mmCIF file of C-alpha atoms in Angstrom:
data_model
loop_
_atom_site.group_PDB
_atom_site.id
_atom_site.type_symbol
_atom_site.label_atom_id
_atom_site.label_comp_id
_atom_site.label_asym_id
_atom_site.label_seq_id
_atom_site.Cartn_x
_atom_site.Cartn_y
_atom_site.Cartn_z
ATOM 1 C CA UNK A 1 -0.158 -44.692 -4.870
ATOM 2 C CA UNK A 2 -1.021 -48.300 -5.568
ATOM 3 C CA UNK A 3 0.988 -48.119 -8.781
ATOM 4 C CA UNK A 4 4.144 -46.890 -6.959
ATOM 5 C CA UNK A 5 4.330 -43.744 -9.046
ATOM 6 C CA UNK A 6 4.234 -41.144 -6.283
ATOM 7 C CA UNK A 7 6.525 -38.173 -6.233
ATOM 8 C CA UNK A 8 9.423 -37.846 -3.865
ATOM 9 C CA UNK A 9 8.754 -36.124 -0.577
ATOM 10 C CA UNK A 10 9.472 -32.384 -0.461
ATOM 11 C CA UNK A 11 9.928 -30.429 2.734
ATOM 12 C CA UNK A 12 9.491 -26.654 2.678
ATOM 13 C CA UNK A 13 10.460 -24.352 5.501
ATOM 14 C CA UNK A 14 8.298 -21.264 5.756
ATOM 15 C CA UNK A 15 9.628 -18.277 7.623
ATOM 16 C CA UNK A 16 6.995 -16.125 9.248
ATOM 17 C CA UNK A 17 7.775 -12.520 10.030
ATOM 18 C CA UNK A 18 7.894 -11.828 13.740
ATOM 19 C CA UNK A 19 5.548 -8.978 14.652
ATOM 20 C CA UNK A 20 8.291 -7.395 16.766
ATOM 21 C CA UNK A 21 10.446 -7.038 13.632
ATOM 22 C CA UNK A 22 7.745 -5.028 11.818
ATOM 23 C CA UNK A 23 6.149 -1.612 12.281
ATOM 24 C CA UNK A 24 2.909 0.196 11.494
ATOM 25 C CA UNK A 25 1.570 3.539 10.344
ATOM 26 C CA UNK A 26 -1.624 5.063 11.690
ATOM 27 C CA UNK A 27 -2.732 7.545 9.034
ATOM 28 C CA UNK A 28 -5.265 10.310 9.682
ATOM 29 C CA UNK A 29 -6.789 11.694 6.484
ATOM 30 C CA UNK A 30 -8.122 15.229 6.147
ATOM 31 C CA UNK A 31 -9.757 15.535 2.726
ATOM 32 C CA UNK A 32 -12.992 16.259 0.932
ATOM 33 C CA UNK A 33 -12.487 13.453 -1.614
ATOM 34 C CA UNK A 34 -14.535 10.277 -1.292
ATOM 35 C CA UNK A 35 -13.032 7.746 -3.715
ATOM 36 C CA UNK A 36 -9.289 7.213 -3.689
ATOM 37 C CA UNK A 37 -6.437 4.840 -2.929
ATOM 38 C CA UNK A 38 -3.641 5.446 -0.476
ATOM 39 C CA UNK A 39 -0.338 3.984 -1.612
ATOM 40 C CA UNK A 40 2.660 3.412 0.615
ATOM 41 C CA UNK A 41 5.931 3.256 -1.308
ATOM 42 C CA UNK A 42 9.450 2.361 -0.300
ATOM 43 C CA UNK A 43 11.210 5.671 -0.743
ATOM 44 C CA UNK A 44 14.526 4.323 -2.030
ATOM 45 C CA UNK A 45 13.155 1.697 -4.417
ATOM 46 C CA UNK A 46 10.012 3.627 -5.436
ATOM 47 C CA UNK A 47 8.130 0.354 -5.074
ATOM 48 C CA UNK A 48 4.533 0.257 -3.852
ATOM 49 C CA UNK A 49 4.298 -2.033 -0.840
ATOM 50 C CA UNK A 50 0.659 -1.391 0.024
ATOM 51 C CA UNK A 51 -2.294 0.057 -1.887
ATOM 52 C CA UNK A 52 -5.501 0.577 0.080
ATOM 53 C CA UNK A 53 -8.930 1.620 -1.174
ATOM 54 C CA UNK A 54 -10.074 4.187 1.378
ATOM 55 C CA UNK A 55 -13.553 3.816 2.807
ATOM 56 C CA UNK A 56 -13.235 5.246 6.323
ATOM 57 C CA UNK A 57 -11.448 8.594 6.368
ATOM 58 C CA UNK A 58 -10.830 8.791 10.115
ATOM 59 C CA UNK A 59 -7.874 6.496 10.743
ATOM 60 C CA UNK A 60 -6.225 3.985 8.470
ATOM 61 C CA UNK A 61 -3.906 1.432 10.053
ATOM 62 C CA UNK A 62 -1.197 0.055 7.803
ATOM 63 C CA UNK A 63 0.522 -2.715 9.692
ATOM 64 C CA UNK A 64 3.159 -5.396 9.159
ATOM 65 C CA UNK A 65 5.636 -3.180 7.287
ATOM 66 C CA UNK A 66 9.362 -3.799 7.294
ATOM 67 C CA UNK A 67 11.567 -1.058 8.769
ATOM 68 C CA UNK A 68 12.600 1.570 6.240
ATOM 69 C CA UNK A 69 11.738 4.918 4.689
ATOM 70 C CA UNK A 70 8.284 5.307 3.154
ATOM 71 C CA UNK A 71 6.413 7.891 1.061
ATOM 72 C CA UNK A 72 2.644 8.347 0.731
ATOM 73 C CA UNK A 73 0.820 8.848 -2.578
ATOM 74 C CA UNK A 74 -2.903 9.301 -3.242
ATOM 75 C CA UNK A 75 -4.604 8.175 -6.461
ATOM 76 C CA UNK A 76 -8.032 9.714 -6.997
ATOM 77 C CA UNK A 77 -10.905 7.863 -8.648
ATOM 78 C CA UNK A 78 -12.202 10.907 -10.559
ATOM 79 C CA UNK A 79 -14.897 9.077 -12.518
ATOM 80 C CA UNK A 80 -16.058 6.862 -9.589
ATOM 81 C CA UNK A 81 -15.754 3.598 -11.533
ATOM 82 C CA UNK A 82 -13.821 1.736 -8.814
ATOM 83 C CA UNK A 83 -10.512 1.522 -10.705
ATOM 84 C CA UNK A 84 -7.694 3.982 -11.303
ATOM 85 C CA UNK A 85 -7.472 4.700 -15.047
ATOM 86 C CA UNK A 86 -4.132 5.232 -16.774
ATOM 87 C CA UNK A 87 -5.714 7.174 -19.614
ATOM 88 C CA UNK A 88 -5.280 6.548 -23.311
ATOM 89 C CA UNK A 89 -3.018 8.567 -25.583
ATOM 90 C CA UNK A 90 -4.833 7.364 -28.715
ATOM 91 C CA UNK A 91 -8.210 8.701 -27.561
ATOM 92 C CA UNK A 92 -6.638 11.669 -25.711
ATOM 93 C CA UNK A 93 -8.127 10.458 -22.430
ATOM 94 C CA UNK A 94 -6.338 11.976 -19.442
ATOM 95 C CA UNK A 95 -5.180 9.721 -16.590
ATOM 96 C CA UNK A 96 -6.915 10.123 -13.256
ATOM 97 C CA UNK A 97 -5.309 12.399 -10.681
ATOM 98 C CA UNK A 98 -2.268 11.419 -8.615
ATOM 99 C CA UNK A 99 -1.396 13.476 -5.547
ATOM 100 C CA UNK A 100 2.191 13.280 -4.349
ATOM 101 C CA UNK A 101 1.654 14.269 -0.722
ATOM 102 C CA UNK A 102 5.305 15.034 -0.016
ATOM 103 C CA UNK A 103 4.943 13.225 3.292
ATOM 104 C CA UNK A 104 7.755 10.800 4.024
ATOM 105 C CA UNK A 105 8.458 8.908 7.206
ATOM 106 C CA UNK A 106 10.960 6.474 8.621
ATOM 107 C CA UNK A 107 9.635 3.335 10.248
ATOM 108 C CA UNK A 108 11.495 1.231 12.802
ATOM 109 C CA UNK A 109 10.822 -2.249 14.078
ATOM 110 C CA UNK A 110 8.080 -2.477 16.718
ATOM 111 C CA UNK A 111 7.095 1.209 16.246
ATOM 112 C CA UNK A 112 3.753 2.888 15.557
ATOM 113 C CA UNK A 113 4.084 6.125 13.610
ATOM 114 C CA UNK A 114 1.194 8.592 13.361
ATOM 115 C CA UNK A 115 0.880 10.387 10.015
ATOM 116 C CA UNK A 116 -1.552 13.160 9.063
ATOM 117 C CA UNK A 117 -2.318 13.716 5.366
ATOM 118 C CA UNK A 118 -4.084 16.869 4.159
ATOM 119 C CA UNK A 119 -5.106 16.969 0.497
#
């Protein structure tokens, strides 16, 4: 600035993931439920890497995932309020339904894996 009080210059290197190092799931859903989230979790770490509000039940593409083992979990929006409720022990309110599909899949770099979920 004109008062010579500028900060020192910082250089940041950003590393972008190469698409060939990542994989994708194409998930076909067979269900009668309308409002729910599909969660993809790293199987070993039990960490959710992607949570998707489902609108179109035909095919869901989950792309740009690192290679590894994944599990699929469904959280139902039982009261149709747009959020998944944890419940409340003080008011004896039950949490909304979680469906552990039991479907697990390995994903490799530059692979497309087709998954079918019935619930």
